[in-house]
CSV table of C-alpha atoms in Angstrom, one decimal:
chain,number,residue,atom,x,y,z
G,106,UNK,CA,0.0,0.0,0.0
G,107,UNK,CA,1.3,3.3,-1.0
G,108,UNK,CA,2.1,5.9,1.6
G,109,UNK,CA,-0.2,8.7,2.3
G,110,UNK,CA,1.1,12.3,2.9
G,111,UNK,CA,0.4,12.6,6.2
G,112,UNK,CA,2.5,9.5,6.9
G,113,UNK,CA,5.3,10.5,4.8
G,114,UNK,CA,5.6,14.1,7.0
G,115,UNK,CA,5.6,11.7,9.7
G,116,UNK,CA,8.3,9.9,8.9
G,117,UNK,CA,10.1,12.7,7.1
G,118,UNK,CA,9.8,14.6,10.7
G,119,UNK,CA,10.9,11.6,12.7
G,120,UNK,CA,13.8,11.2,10.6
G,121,UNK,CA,14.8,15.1,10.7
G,122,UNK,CA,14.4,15.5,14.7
G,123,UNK,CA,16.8,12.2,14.8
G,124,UNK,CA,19.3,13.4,12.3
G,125,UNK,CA,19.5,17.2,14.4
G,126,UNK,CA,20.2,14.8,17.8
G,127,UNK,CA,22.1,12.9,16.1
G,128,UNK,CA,24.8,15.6,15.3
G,129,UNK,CA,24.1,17.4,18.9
G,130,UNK,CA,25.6,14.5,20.1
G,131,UNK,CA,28.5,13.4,18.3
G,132,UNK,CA,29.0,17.2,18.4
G,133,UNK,CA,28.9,17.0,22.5
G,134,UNK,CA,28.2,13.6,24.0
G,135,UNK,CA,24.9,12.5,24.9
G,136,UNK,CA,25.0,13.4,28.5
G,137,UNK,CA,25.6,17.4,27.5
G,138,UNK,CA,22.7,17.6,25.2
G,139,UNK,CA,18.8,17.9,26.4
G,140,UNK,CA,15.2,17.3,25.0
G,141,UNK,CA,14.6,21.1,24.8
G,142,UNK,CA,18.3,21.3,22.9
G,143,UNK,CA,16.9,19.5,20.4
G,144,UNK,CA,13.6,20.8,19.6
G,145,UNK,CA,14.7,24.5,20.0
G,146,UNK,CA,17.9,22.9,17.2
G,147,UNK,CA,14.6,20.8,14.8
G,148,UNK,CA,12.3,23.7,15.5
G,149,UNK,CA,9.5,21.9,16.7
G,150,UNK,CA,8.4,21.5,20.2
G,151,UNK,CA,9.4,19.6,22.9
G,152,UNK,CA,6.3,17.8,23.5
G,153,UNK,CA,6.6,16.9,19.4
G,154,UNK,CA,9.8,15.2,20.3
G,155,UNK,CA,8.7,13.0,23.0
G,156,UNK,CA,5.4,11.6,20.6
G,157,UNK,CA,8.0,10.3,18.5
G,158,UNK,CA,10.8,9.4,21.1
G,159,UNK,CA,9.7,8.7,24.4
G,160,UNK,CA,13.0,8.8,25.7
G,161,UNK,CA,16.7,10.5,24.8
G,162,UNK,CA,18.2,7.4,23.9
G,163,UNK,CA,15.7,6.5,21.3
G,164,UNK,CA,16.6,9.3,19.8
G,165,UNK,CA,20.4,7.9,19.2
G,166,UNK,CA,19.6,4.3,18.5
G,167,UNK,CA,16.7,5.0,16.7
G,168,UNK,CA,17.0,2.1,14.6
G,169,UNK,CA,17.5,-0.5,17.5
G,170,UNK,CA,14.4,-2.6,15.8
G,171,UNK,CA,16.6,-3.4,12.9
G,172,UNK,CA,19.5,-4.5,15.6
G,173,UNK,CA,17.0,-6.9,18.0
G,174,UNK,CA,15.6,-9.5,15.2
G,175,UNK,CA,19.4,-9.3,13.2
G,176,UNK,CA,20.1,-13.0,14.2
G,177,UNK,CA,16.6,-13.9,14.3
G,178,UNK,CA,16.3,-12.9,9.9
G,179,UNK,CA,19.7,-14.5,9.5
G,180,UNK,CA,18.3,-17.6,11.0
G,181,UNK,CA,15.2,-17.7,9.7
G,182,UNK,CA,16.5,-16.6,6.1
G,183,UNK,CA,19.0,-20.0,6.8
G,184,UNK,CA,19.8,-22.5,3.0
G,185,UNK,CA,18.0,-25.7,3.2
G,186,UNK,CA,20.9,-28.1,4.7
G,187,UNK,CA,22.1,-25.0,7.0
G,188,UNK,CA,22.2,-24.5,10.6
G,189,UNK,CA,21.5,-21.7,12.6
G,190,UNK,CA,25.0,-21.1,13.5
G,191,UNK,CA,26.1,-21.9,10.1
G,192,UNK,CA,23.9,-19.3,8.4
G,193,UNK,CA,24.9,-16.4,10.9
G,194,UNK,CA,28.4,-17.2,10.4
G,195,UNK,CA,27.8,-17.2,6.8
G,196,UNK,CA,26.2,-13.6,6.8
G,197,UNK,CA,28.7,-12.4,8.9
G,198,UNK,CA,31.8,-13.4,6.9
G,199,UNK,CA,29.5,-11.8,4.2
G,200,UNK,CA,29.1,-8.3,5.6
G,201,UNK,CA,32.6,-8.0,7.0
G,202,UNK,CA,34.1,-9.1,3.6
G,203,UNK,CA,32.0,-6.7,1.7
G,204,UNK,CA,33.4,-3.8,4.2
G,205,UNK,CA,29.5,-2.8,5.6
G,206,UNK,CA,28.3,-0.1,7.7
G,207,UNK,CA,26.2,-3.3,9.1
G,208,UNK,CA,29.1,-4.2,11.1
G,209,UNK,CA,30.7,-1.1,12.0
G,210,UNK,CA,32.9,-1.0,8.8
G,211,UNK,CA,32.6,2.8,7.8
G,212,UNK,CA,33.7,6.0,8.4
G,213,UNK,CA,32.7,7.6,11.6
G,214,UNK,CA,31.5,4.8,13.4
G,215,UNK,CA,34.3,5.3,15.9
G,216,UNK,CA,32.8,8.5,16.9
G,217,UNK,CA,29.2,7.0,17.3
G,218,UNK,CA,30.7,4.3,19.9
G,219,UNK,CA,33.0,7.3,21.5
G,220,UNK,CA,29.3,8.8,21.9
G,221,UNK,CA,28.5,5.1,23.3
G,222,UNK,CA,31.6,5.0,25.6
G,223,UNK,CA,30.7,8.1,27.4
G,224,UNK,CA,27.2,7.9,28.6
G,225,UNK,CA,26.4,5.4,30.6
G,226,UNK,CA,22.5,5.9,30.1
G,227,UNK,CA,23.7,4.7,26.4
G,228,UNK,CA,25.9,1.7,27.7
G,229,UNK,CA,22.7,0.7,29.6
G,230,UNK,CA,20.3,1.0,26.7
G,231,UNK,CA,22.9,-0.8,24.2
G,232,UNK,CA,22.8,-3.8,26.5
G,233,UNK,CA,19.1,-4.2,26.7
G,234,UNK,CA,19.1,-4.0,23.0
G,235,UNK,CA,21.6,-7.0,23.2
G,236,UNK,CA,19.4,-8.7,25.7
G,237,UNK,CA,16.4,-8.2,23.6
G,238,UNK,CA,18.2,-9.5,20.5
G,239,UNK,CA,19.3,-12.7,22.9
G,240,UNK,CA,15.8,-13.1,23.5
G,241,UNK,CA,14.5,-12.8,20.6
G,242,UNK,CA,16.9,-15.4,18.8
G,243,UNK,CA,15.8,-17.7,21.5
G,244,UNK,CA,12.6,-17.8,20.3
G,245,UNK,CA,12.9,-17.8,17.3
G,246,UNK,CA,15.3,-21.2,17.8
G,247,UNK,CA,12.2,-22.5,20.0
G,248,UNK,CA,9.7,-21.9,16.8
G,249,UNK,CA,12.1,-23.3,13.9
G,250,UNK,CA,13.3,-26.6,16.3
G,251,UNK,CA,9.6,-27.2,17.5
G,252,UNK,CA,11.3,-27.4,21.0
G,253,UNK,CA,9.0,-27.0,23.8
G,254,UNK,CA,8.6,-24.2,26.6
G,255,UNK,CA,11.0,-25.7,28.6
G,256,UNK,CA,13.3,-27.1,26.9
G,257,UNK,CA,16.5,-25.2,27.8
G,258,UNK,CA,18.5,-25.8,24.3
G,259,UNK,CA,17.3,-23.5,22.5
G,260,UNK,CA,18.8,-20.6,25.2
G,261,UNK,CA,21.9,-22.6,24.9
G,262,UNK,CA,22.2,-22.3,21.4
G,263,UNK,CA,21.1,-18.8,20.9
G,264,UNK,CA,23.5,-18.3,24.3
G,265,UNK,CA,26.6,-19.3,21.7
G,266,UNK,CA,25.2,-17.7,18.1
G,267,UNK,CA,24.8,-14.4,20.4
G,268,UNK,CA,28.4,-14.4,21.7
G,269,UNK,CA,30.0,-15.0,18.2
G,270,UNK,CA,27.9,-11.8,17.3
G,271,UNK,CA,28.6,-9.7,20.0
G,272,UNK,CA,32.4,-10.7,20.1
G,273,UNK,CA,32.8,-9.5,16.3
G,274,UNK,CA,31.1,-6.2,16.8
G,275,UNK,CA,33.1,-5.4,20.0
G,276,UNK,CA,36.4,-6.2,18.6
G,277,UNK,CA,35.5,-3.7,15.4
G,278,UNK,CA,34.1,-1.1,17.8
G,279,UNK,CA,37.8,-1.4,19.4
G,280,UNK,CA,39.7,-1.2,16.6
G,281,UNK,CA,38.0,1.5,14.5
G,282,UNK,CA,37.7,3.9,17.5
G,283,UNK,CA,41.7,3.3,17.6
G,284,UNK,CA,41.7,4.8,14.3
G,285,UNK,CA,42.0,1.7,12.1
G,286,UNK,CA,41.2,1.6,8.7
G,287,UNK,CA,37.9,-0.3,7.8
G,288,UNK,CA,39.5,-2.3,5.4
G,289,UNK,CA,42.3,-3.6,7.4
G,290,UNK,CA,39.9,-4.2,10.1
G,291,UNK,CA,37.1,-6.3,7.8
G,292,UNK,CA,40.6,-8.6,7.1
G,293,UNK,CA,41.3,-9.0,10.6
G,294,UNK,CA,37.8,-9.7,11.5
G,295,UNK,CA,37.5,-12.6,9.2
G,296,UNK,CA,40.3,-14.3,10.9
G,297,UNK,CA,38.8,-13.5,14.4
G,298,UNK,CA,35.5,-15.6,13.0
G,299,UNK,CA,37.2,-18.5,11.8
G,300,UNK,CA,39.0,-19.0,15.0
G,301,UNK,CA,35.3,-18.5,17.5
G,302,UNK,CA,34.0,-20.9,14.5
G,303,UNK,CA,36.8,-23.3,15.6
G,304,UNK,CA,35.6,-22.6,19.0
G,305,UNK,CA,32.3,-23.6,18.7
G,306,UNK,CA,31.0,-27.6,19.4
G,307,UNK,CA,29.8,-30.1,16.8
G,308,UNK,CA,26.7,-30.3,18.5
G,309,UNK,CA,26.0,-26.1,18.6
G,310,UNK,CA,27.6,-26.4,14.3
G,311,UNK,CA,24.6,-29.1,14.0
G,312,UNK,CA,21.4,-27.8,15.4
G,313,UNK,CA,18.5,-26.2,13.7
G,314,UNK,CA,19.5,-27.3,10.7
G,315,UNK,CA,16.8,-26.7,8.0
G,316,UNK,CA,15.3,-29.5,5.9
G,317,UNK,CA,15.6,-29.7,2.4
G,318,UNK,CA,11.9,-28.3,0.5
């Protein structure tokens, strides 16, 4: 269905009071900048800012809905014959050898994670958006396996997928914010994921494997 005008000023209003906060804060840090900062800077109200971000740190990880059900679409999205693990490593070796903003790979990320690095309120929010993203592979592993409620493998499982994940990102959060070039980095980051590959079990390598048809 196309979009209607009223939803496209919406979104087109959205999208401008997030890119002005946006550049407050890299500009700043999180911490130094305020609600009323912001709307005086996008020239709307402050009331206007909360309907579309209820709190400050939506407004810097605005697209955390993308982040939570990452694993959970590369699963999902898994070859016939493919585990789960198999099919995140695969995307991930994808992405980092195609040098993607998806991973950190780009220009400027290390000043987003600076902003990240100092503000705890942001630290705080990036690890419930981790949590969520846990959680959410988990049940997505429960729905592909068939497992039941309490069956504790699918945790497990997502437990492992998650850490590869959150282990790549960290190490190129490190080394871009030490100034490293994206393209050295996306080299060293393939080696890093053939070695937790190596790491992982037969058994966590084997499950949720999707049937052929």
């Amino acid at each position: 269905m196309a979009e209607g005008l009223r939803e496209r000023k919406k979104r087109q209003t959205r999208q401008f009071i997030s890119d002005v906060a946006t550049g407050l804060f890299m500009e700043r840090g999180f911490d130094a900048v305020t609600i009323a900062e912001i709307a005086q800077a996008a020239d709307v109200s402050v009331n206007t800012v909360y309907n579309y971000f209820p709190a400050k740190e939506d407004l810097f990880f605005d697209r955390s809905k993308g982040l939570v059900d990452r694993l959970s679409r590369f699963v999902r999205a898994r070859h016939a014959g493919e585990s789960a693990a198999a099919a995140v490593l695969r995307e991930l070796r994808e992405e980092v050898e195609s040098v993607s903003p998806k991973v950190g790979l780009i220009e400027g990320y290390e000043r987003f994670m600076k902003v990240v690095h100092g503000s705890a309120a942001l630290q705080a929010r990036l690890w419930h958006v981790q949590r969520e993203q846990y959680e959410d592979l988990v049940a997505t592993l429960r729905q592909e396996t068939g497992a039941a409620e309490g069956d504790p493998l699918p945790g497990l499982m997502a437990g492992q997928i998650n850490w590869v994940h959150q282990t790549l990102m960290t190490a190129i959060a490190y080394e871009m914010i030490a100034g490293r070039k994206a393209d050295v980095v996306s080299r060293e980051a393939l080696v890093l994921l053939d070695e937790m590959e190596d790491l992982l079990s037969e058994r966590v390598l084997n499950y949720a494997v999707k049937a052929a048809g």
